[in-house]
Coordinates of N, CA and C and ligand atoms in Angstrom, one line a residue:
M1 N 0.8 -1.2 0.0 CA 0.0 0.0 0.0 C 0.9 1.2 0.0
V2 N 0.4 2.2 -0.8 CA 1.1 3.5 -0.7 C 0.6 4.3 0.5
S3 N 1.5 4.5 1.5 CA 1.0 4.9 2.7 C 1.6 6.2 3.2
S4 N 2.5 6.8 2.4 CA 3.1 8.1 2.8 C 3.4 8.9 1.6
E5 N 3.6 10.2 1.9 CA 4.0 11.2 0.8 C 5.2 10.7 0.1
Y6 N 6.2 10.2 0.9 CA 7.4 9.7 0.3 C 7.2 8.6 -0.7
E7 N 6.4 7.6 -0.3 CA 6.1 6.4 -1.1 C 5.3 6.8 -2.3
H8 N 4.4 7.8 -2.2 CA 3.7 8.3 -3.3 C 4.6 8.9 -4.3
R9 N 5.6 9.7 -3.8 CA 6.6 10.3 -4.7 C 7.4 9.3 -5.5
I10 N 7.8 8.2 -4.8 CA 8.6 7.2 -5.4 C 7.7 6.5 -6.5
A11 N 6.4 6.3 -6.2 CA 5.5 5.7 -7.1 C 5.4 6.5 -8.4
A12 N 5.4 7.8 -8.2 CA 5.3 8.7 -9.4 C 6.5 8.5 -10.3
R13 N 7.6 8.2 -9.7 CA 8.9 8.0 -10.5 C 8.8 6.7 -11.4
F14 N 7.8 5.8 -11.0 CA 7.6 4.6 -11.7 C 7.4 4.9 -13.2
A15 N 6.6 5.9 -13.5 CA 6.3 6.3 -14.9 C 7.5 6.6 -15.7
T16 N 8.5 7.2 -15.0 CA 9.8 7.5 -15.7 C 10.4 6.3 -16.3
F17 N 10.3 5.2 -15.5 CA 11.0 3.9 -16.0 C 10.1 3.2 -17.0
D18 N 8.8 3.2 -16.7 CA 7.8 2.4 -17.5 C 7.6 3.1 -18.9
Q19 N 8.7 3.1 -19.7 CA 8.7 3.9 -21.0 C 7.6 3.5 -21.9
D20 N 7.2 2.3 -22.0 CA 6.1 1.9 -22.9 C 4.7 1.9 -22.2
G21 N 4.7 2.2 -20.9 CA 3.4 2.5 -20.2 C 2.5 1.3 -20.1
N22 N 3.1 0.1 -20.1 CA 2.2 -1.1 -20.0 C 2.0 -1.5 -18.5
G23 N 2.5 -0.8 -17.5 CA 2.2 -1.0 -16.2 C 3.3 -1.8 -15.4
W24 N 4.3 -2.2 -16.1 CA 5.5 -2.8 -15.3 C 6.7 -2.3 -16.0
I25 N 7.8 -2.5 -15.2 CA 9.1 -2.1 -15.8 C 9.9 -3.4 -16.1
D26 N 10.4 -3.5 -17.3 CA 11.2 -4.7 -17.6 C 12.3 -4.2 -18.6
R27 N 13.1 -5.2 -19.1 CA 14.2 -4.9 -20.0 C 13.8 -4.1 -21.2
E28 N 12.5 -4.4 -21.7 CA 12.0 -3.7 -22.9 C 12.0 -2.2 -22.6
D29 N 11.7 -1.8 -21.4 CA 11.6 -0.3 -21.1 C 13.0 0.3 -21.3
F30 N 14.0 -0.4 -20.8 CA 15.4 0.1 -20.9 C 15.8 0.1 -22.4
S31 N 15.4 -0.9 -23.2 CA 15.7 -1.0 -24.6 C 15.0 0.2 -25.3
A32 N 13.8 0.5 -24.9 CA 13.1 1.6 -25.5 C 13.8 2.9 -25.2
A33 N 14.3 3.1 -24.0 CA 15.0 4.3 -23.7 C 16.3 4.5 -24.5
V34 N 17.0 3.4 -24.7 CA 18.2 3.4 -25.5 C 17.9 3.8 -26.9
K35 N 16.9 3.1 -27.5 CA 16.5 3.4 -28.9 C 16.1 4.8 -29.1
A36 N 15.3 5.4 -28.1 CA 14.9 6.8 -28.2 C 16.1 7.7 -28.2
L37 N 17.1 7.4 -27.3 CA 18.3 8.3 -27.2 C 19.1 8.1 -28.5
L38 N 19.3 6.9 -29.0 CA 20.1 6.7 -30.2 C 19.4 7.4 -31.4
G39 N 18.1 7.3 -31.4 CA 17.4 8.0 -32.5 C 17.6 9.5 -32.5
E40 N 17.4 10.1 -31.2 CA 17.5 11.5 -31.1 C 18.9 12.0 -31.5
F41 N 19.9 11.3 -31.2 CA 21.2 11.8 -31.4 C 21.9 11.2 -32.7
G42 N 21.1 10.4 -33.5 CA 21.5 9.9 -34.7 C 22.7 8.9 -34.6
T43 N 22.7 8.1 -33.6 CA 23.8 7.3 -33.3 C 23.5 5.8 -33.6
A44 N 24.3 5.1 -34.3 CA 24.1 3.7 -34.7 C 24.2 2.8 -33.4
A45 N 23.3 1.8 -33.3 CA 23.3 0.9 -32.2 C 24.7 0.2 -32.1
R46 N 25.3 -0.1 -33.3 CA 26.5 -0.9 -33.3 C 27.8 0.0 -33.0
S47 N 27.6 1.3 -33.0 CA 28.8 2.1 -32.7 C 29.2 1.9 -31.2
E48 N 30.4 2.4 -30.9 CA 30.9 2.2 -29.6 C 30.0 2.9 -28.6
R49 N 29.6 4.1 -28.9 CA 28.7 4.9 -28.0 C 27.3 4.1 -27.8
G50 N 26.9 3.6 -28.9 CA 25.6 2.8 -28.9 C 25.8 1.6 -28.0
Q51 N 26.9 0.9 -28.2 CA 27.1 -0.3 -27.4 C 27.3 0.0 -25.9
N52 N 28.0 1.1 -25.6 CA 28.1 1.5 -24.2 C 26.8 1.8 -23.6
L53 N 25.9 2.5 -24.4 CA 24.6 2.8 -23.8 C 23.8 1.6 -23.5
Y54 N 23.8 0.6 -24.5 CA 23.1 -0.7 -24.2 C 23.7 -1.4 -23.0
A55 N 25.0 -1.4 -22.9 CA 25.6 -2.0 -21.7 C 25.2 -1.4 -20.4
G56 N 25.2 0.0 -20.4 CA 24.8 0.8 -19.2 C 23.3 0.5 -18.9
A57 N 22.5 0.4 -19.9 CA 21.1 0.2 -19.7 C 20.9 -1.2 -19.1
E58 N 21.6 -2.2 -19.6 CA 21.5 -3.6 -19.1 C 21.9 -3.6 -17.6
A59 N 23.0 -3.0 -17.3 CA 23.5 -2.9 -15.9 C 22.5 -2.2 -15.0
F60 N 21.9 -1.2 -15.5 CA 20.8 -0.4 -14.8 C 19.6 -1.3 -14.5
W61 N 19.2 -2.0 -15.6 CA 18.1 -3.0 -15.4 C 18.4 -4.1 -14.4
Q62 N 19.6 -4.7 -14.5 CA 19.9 -5.7 -13.6 C 20.0 -5.2 -12.2
G63 N 20.5 -4.0 -12.0 CA 20.5 -3.4 -10.7 C 19.1 -3.2 -10.1
M64 N 18.3 -2.6 -11.0 CA 16.9 -2.3 -10.6 C 16.2 -3.6 -10.2
A65 N 16.4 -4.7 -11.0 CA 15.7 -5.9 -10.8 C 16.2 -6.5 -9.5
G66 N 17.5 -6.4 -9.2 CA 18.0 -6.9 -8.0 C 17.4 -6.2 -6.7
I67 N 17.1 -4.9 -6.9 CA 16.5 -4.2 -5.8 C 15.0 -4.5 -5.6
A68 N 14.3 -4.6 -6.7 CA 12.9 -4.4 -6.7 C 12.1 -5.7 -7.2
D69 N 12.7 -6.5 -8.0 CA 11.9 -7.7 -8.5 C 11.9 -8.8 -7.5
R70 N 10.9 -8.7 -6.6 CA 10.9 -9.6 -5.5 C 10.6 -11.0 -5.9
D71 N 9.7 -11.2 -6.8 CA 9.2 -12.5 -7.2 C 10.1 -13.1 -8.4
G72 N 11.1 -12.3 -8.9 CA 12.0 -12.8 -9.8 C 11.4 -13.1 -11.2
D73 N 10.3 -12.5 -11.6 CA 9.6 -12.8 -12.9 C 10.1 -11.9 -14.0
Q74 N 11.2 -11.1 -13.7 CA 11.8 -10.2 -14.7 C 10.9 -9.0 -15.0
R75 N 9.9 -8.8 -14.2 CA 9.1 -7.6 -14.3 C 9.0 -6.9 -12.9
I76 N 9.1 -5.6 -12.9 CA 9.0 -4.8 -11.7 C 7.6 -4.2 -11.8
T77 N 6.7 -4.7 -10.9 CA 5.4 -4.0 -10.9 C 5.4 -2.7 -10.1
R78 N 4.3 -2.0 -10.2 CA 4.3 -0.8 -9.4 C 4.4 -1.1 -7.9
E79 N 3.8 -2.1 -7.5 CA 3.9 -2.5 -6.0 C 5.3 -2.9 -5.7
E80 N 6.0 -3.7 -6.5 CA 7.3 -4.1 -6.2 C 8.3 -2.8 -6.2
F81 N 8.0 -1.9 -7.1 CA 8.8 -0.7 -7.2 C 8.7 0.1 -5.9
V82 N 7.4 0.3 -5.5 CA 7.2 1.1 -4.3 C 7.7 0.5 -3.1
T83 N 7.4 -0.8 -2.9 CA 7.8 -1.5 -1.6 C 9.3 -1.8 -1.6
G84 N 9.8 -2.4 -2.8 CA 11.2 -2.8 -2.8 C 12.1 -1.6 -2.9
A85 N 11.8 -0.6 -3.8 CA 12.7 0.5 -4.0 C 12.7 1.4 -2.8
V86 N 11.5 1.7 -2.2 CA 11.5 2.6 -1.0 C 12.3 2.1 0.1
K87 N 12.2 0.8 0.4 CA 13.0 0.3 1.6 C 14.5 0.3 1.3
R88 N 14.9 -0.2 0.1 CA 16.3 -0.2 -0.2 C 16.9 1.2 -0.3
L89 N 16.2 2.1 -0.9 CA 16.7 3.4 -1.1 C 16.9 4.1 0.3
R90 N 16.0 3.9 1.2 CA 16.1 4.4 2.5 C 17.4 3.9 3.2
D91 N 17.6 2.6 3.0 CA 18.8 1.9 3.6 C 20.1 2.4 3.0
N92 N 20.1 2.6 1.6 CA 21.3 2.9 0.9 C 21.1 3.7 -0.3
P93 N 20.8 5.0 -0.2 CA 20.5 5.8 -1.4 C 21.7 5.8 -2.4
E94 N 22.9 5.7 -1.9 CA 24.1 5.8 -2.9 C 24.1 4.6 -3.8
R95 N 23.5 3.5 -3.4 CA 23.6 2.3 -4.2 C 22.8 2.6 -5.5
F96 N 21.7 3.3 -5.4 CA 20.9 3.5 -6.6 C 21.7 4.4 -7.6
A97 N 22.4 5.3 -7.1 CA 23.2 6.2 -8.0 C 24.3 5.4 -8.7
E98 N 24.9 4.4 -8.0 CA 25.9 3.6 -8.5 C 25.3 2.7 -9.6
I99 N 24.1 2.2 -9.4 CA 23.5 1.3 -10.4 C 23.2 2.1 -11.7
A100 N 22.9 3.4 -11.5 CA 22.5 4.2 -12.7 C 23.8 4.8 -13.4
R101 N 24.9 4.9 -12.7 CA 26.1 5.6 -13.2 C 26.5 5.2 -14.6
P102 N 26.7 3.9 -14.9 CA 27.2 3.6 -16.3 C 26.2 4.1 -17.4
F103 N 24.9 3.9 -17.1 CA 24.0 4.4 -18.1 C 24.0 5.9 -18.3
L104 N 24.1 6.6 -17.1 CA 24.1 8.1 -17.2 C 25.4 8.6 -17.9
H105 N 26.5 7.9 -17.6 CA 27.7 8.3 -18.2 C 27.7 8.1 -19.8
A106 N 27.1 6.9 -20.1 CA 27.0 6.6 -21.6 C 26.1 7.6 -22.3
A107 N 25.0 8.0 -21.6 CA 24.0 8.9 -22.2 C 24.7 10.3 -22.4
L108 N 25.5 10.7 -21.4 CA 26.2 12.0 -21.6 C 27.2 11.9 -22.7
D109 N 27.9 10.8 -22.8 CA 28.8 10.6 -23.9 C 28.1 10.7 -25.3
L110 N 26.9 10.1 -25.3 CA 26.1 10.1 -26.5 C 25.7 11.5 -26.9
A111 N 25.2 12.3 -25.9 CA 24.7 13.6 -26.1 C 25.8 14.7 -26.3
G112 N 27.0 14.3 -25.7 CA 28.2 15.3 -25.8 C 29.4 14.5 -26.0
G113 N 30.2 14.4 -25.0 CA 31.5 13.6 -25.0 C 32.2 13.7 -23.7
G114 N 33.0 12.7 -23.4 CA 33.8 12.7 -22.2 C 33.0 12.8 -20.9
G115 N 31.8 12.2 -20.9 CA 31.0 12.2 -19.8 C 30.4 13.6 -19.5
R116 N 30.3 14.5 -20.5 CA 29.7 15.8 -20.3 C 28.9 16.1 -21.6
A117 N 27.8 16.9 -21.4 CA 27.0 17.3 -22.5 C 26.5 18.7 -22.3
A118 N 26.2 19.4 -23.4 CA 25.6 20.8 -23.3 C 24.2 20.7 -22.7
V119 N 23.8 21.7 -22.0 CA 22.5 21.8 -21.3 C 21.4 21.5 -22.4
S120 N 21.6 22.2 -23.6 CA 20.6 22.0 -24.6 C 20.5 20.6 -25.1
D121 N 21.6 19.9 -25.2 CA 21.6 18.5 -25.6 C 21.0 17.6 -24.5
V122 N 21.3 17.9 -23.3 CA 20.7 17.1 -22.2 C 19.1 17.3 -22.2
A123 N 18.7 18.5 -22.5 CA 17.2 18.7 -22.7 C 16.7 17.9 -23.8
R124 N 17.4 17.8 -24.9 CA 16.9 17.0 -26.1 C 16.8 15.5 -25.6
G125 N 17.8 15.0 -24.9 CA 17.7 13.7 -24.4 C 16.6 13.4 -23.5
L126 N 16.3 14.3 -22.6 CA 15.2 14.2 -21.6 C 13.9 14.2 -22.4
T127 N 13.8 15.0 -23.4 CA 12.6 15.1 -24.2 C 12.3 13.7 -24.9
A128 N 13.4 13.2 -25.5 CA 13.4 11.9 -26.2 C 12.9 10.8 -25.2
L129 N 13.2 10.9 -23.9 CA 12.7 9.9 -22.9 C 11.3 10.2 -22.4
G130 N 10.7 11.2 -22.9 CA 9.3 11.5 -22.6 C 9.0 12.6 -21.6
V131 N 10.1 13.2 -21.2 CA 9.9 14.4 -20.3 C 9.3 15.5 -21.2
P132 N 8.2 16.2 -20.7 CA 7.6 17.2 -21.5 C 8.6 18.3 -21.8
G133 N 8.4 18.9 -23.0 CA 9.4 19.9 -23.5 C 9.5 21.1 -22.6
D134 N 8.4 21.5 -22.0 CA 8.5 22.7 -21.2 C 9.2 22.3 -19.8
T135 N 9.3 21.0 -19.5 CA 10.0 20.6 -18.3 C 11.4 20.3 -18.5
A136 N 11.7 19.7 -19.7 CA 13.1 19.2 -20.0 C 14.1 20.3 -19.9
R137 N 13.9 21.5 -20.5 CA 14.8 22.5 -20.4 C 15.2 23.0 -19.0
P138 N 14.1 23.3 -18.2 CA 14.5 23.7 -16.8 C 15.2 22.7 -16.0
V139 N 14.8 21.4 -16.2 CA 15.5 20.3 -15.5 C 17.0 20.2 -15.9
A140 N 17.2 20.3 -17.3 CA 18.6 20.3 -17.7 C 19.4 21.5 -17.2
T141 N 18.8 22.6 -17.2 CA 19.4 23.8 -16.7 C 19.8 23.7 -15.2
A142 N 18.8 23.1 -14.5 CA 19.1 22.9 -13.0 C 20.2 22.0 -12.8
L143 N 20.4 21.0 -13.7 CA 21.5 20.0 -13.5 C 22.8 20.7 -13.7
D144 N 22.9 21.8 -14.4 CA 24.2 22.5 -14.6 C 24.4 23.4 -13.4
A145 N 24.8 22.7 -12.3 CA 24.9 23.4 -11.0 C 25.9 24.6 -11.0
D146 N 27.0 24.5 -11.7 CA 27.9 25.6 -11.7 C 27.7 26.6 -12.9
G147 N 26.7 26.4 -13.7 CA 26.3 27.4 -14.7 C 27.2 27.6 -15.9
D148 N 28.0 26.5 -16.2 CA 29.0 26.7 -17.3 C 28.4 26.2 -18.6
G149 N 27.1 25.9 -18.6 CA 26.5 25.5 -19.9 C 26.6 24.0 -20.2
E150 N 27.3 23.3 -19.3 CA 27.4 21.8 -19.5 C 27.0 21.0 -18.3
V151 N 26.5 19.8 -18.6 CA 26.1 18.9 -17.5 C 27.1 17.8 -17.5
G152 N 27.7 17.5 -16.3 CA 28.7 16.4 -16.2 C 28.2 15.2 -15.4
E153 N 28.9 14.1 -15.4 CA 28.5 13.0 -14.6 C 28.4 13.4 -13.1
A154 N 29.3 14.2 -12.7 CA 29.3 14.6 -11.2 C 28.1 15.4 -10.9
D155 N 27.4 16.1 -11.9 CA 26.2 16.7 -11.6 C 25.0 15.7 -11.6
V156 N 25.0 14.8 -12.6 CA 23.9 14.0 -12.9 C 23.7 12.9 -11.9
V157 N 24.8 12.2 -11.5 CA 24.6 11.0 -10.7 C 24.0 11.4 -9.3
P158 N 24.5 12.4 -8.6 CA 23.9 12.8 -7.3 C 22.5 13.4 -7.5
A159 N 22.3 14.1 -8.6 CA 20.9 14.6 -8.9 C 19.9 13.5 -9.1
F160 N 20.4 12.5 -9.7 CA 19.5 11.3 -10.0 C 19.1 10.6 -8.7
A161 N 20.1 10.5 -7.8 CA 19.9 9.9 -6.5 C 18.9 10.7 -5.7
R162 N 19.1 12.1 -5.7 CA 18.1 12.9 -5.0 C 16.7 12.8 -5.5
Y163 N 16.6 12.7 -6.9 CA 15.3 12.6 -7.5 C 14.5 11.5 -7.0
F164 N 15.2 10.4 -6.7 CA 14.5 9.2 -6.3 C 14.5 9.0 -4.8
T165 N 15.2 9.8 -4.0 CA 15.3 9.5 -2.6 C 14.8 10.6 -1.6
V166 N 14.8 11.8 -2.0 CA 14.6 12.9 -1.1 C 13.1 13.4 -1.2
P167 N 12.4 13.3 -0.1 CA 11.0 13.8 -0.1 C 10.9 15.3 -0.4
E168 N 9.8 15.7 -0.9 CA 9.6 17.1 -1.2 C 9.6 17.9 0.1
Ligands
CA201 CA1 6.9 -1.2 -19.3
CA202 CA1 8.3 -9.0 -10.4

């Protein structure tokens, strides 16, 4: 049961992962995210950057499944996400960031290079992942904490952990 503001907020994050909107998170959602990003940035799946993104997405999926797929059916339901993720994230929020890091690094390489990307390109990537256009730009701008016009891994990884773990 969703019984607190915190859990409600975590549940809302479910939609971020459920890219195809079928009600559960599985490997297909991560593949869909990779394809959307490769398409947006015109990168071939077989390229080094494409392969790195696929590898990061697979590691992200495996980490997510390890945290939340309690019955081991390779699907994370909303209930599994809320109950599994909330408990684990409270215990160890840094772990979630580490699970996401290879994917986030590869996505920044895709949008820019060297683990960094311009704010405008980060906004393009967020839009490709389904973040509404009027939200993607301010989110990308906020990620550029030092205001140099670029977003780096050091900005994204902790921001990602905050997004999933800190109550409003
Ligand atoms: Ca799904
Ligand atoms: Ca499951």
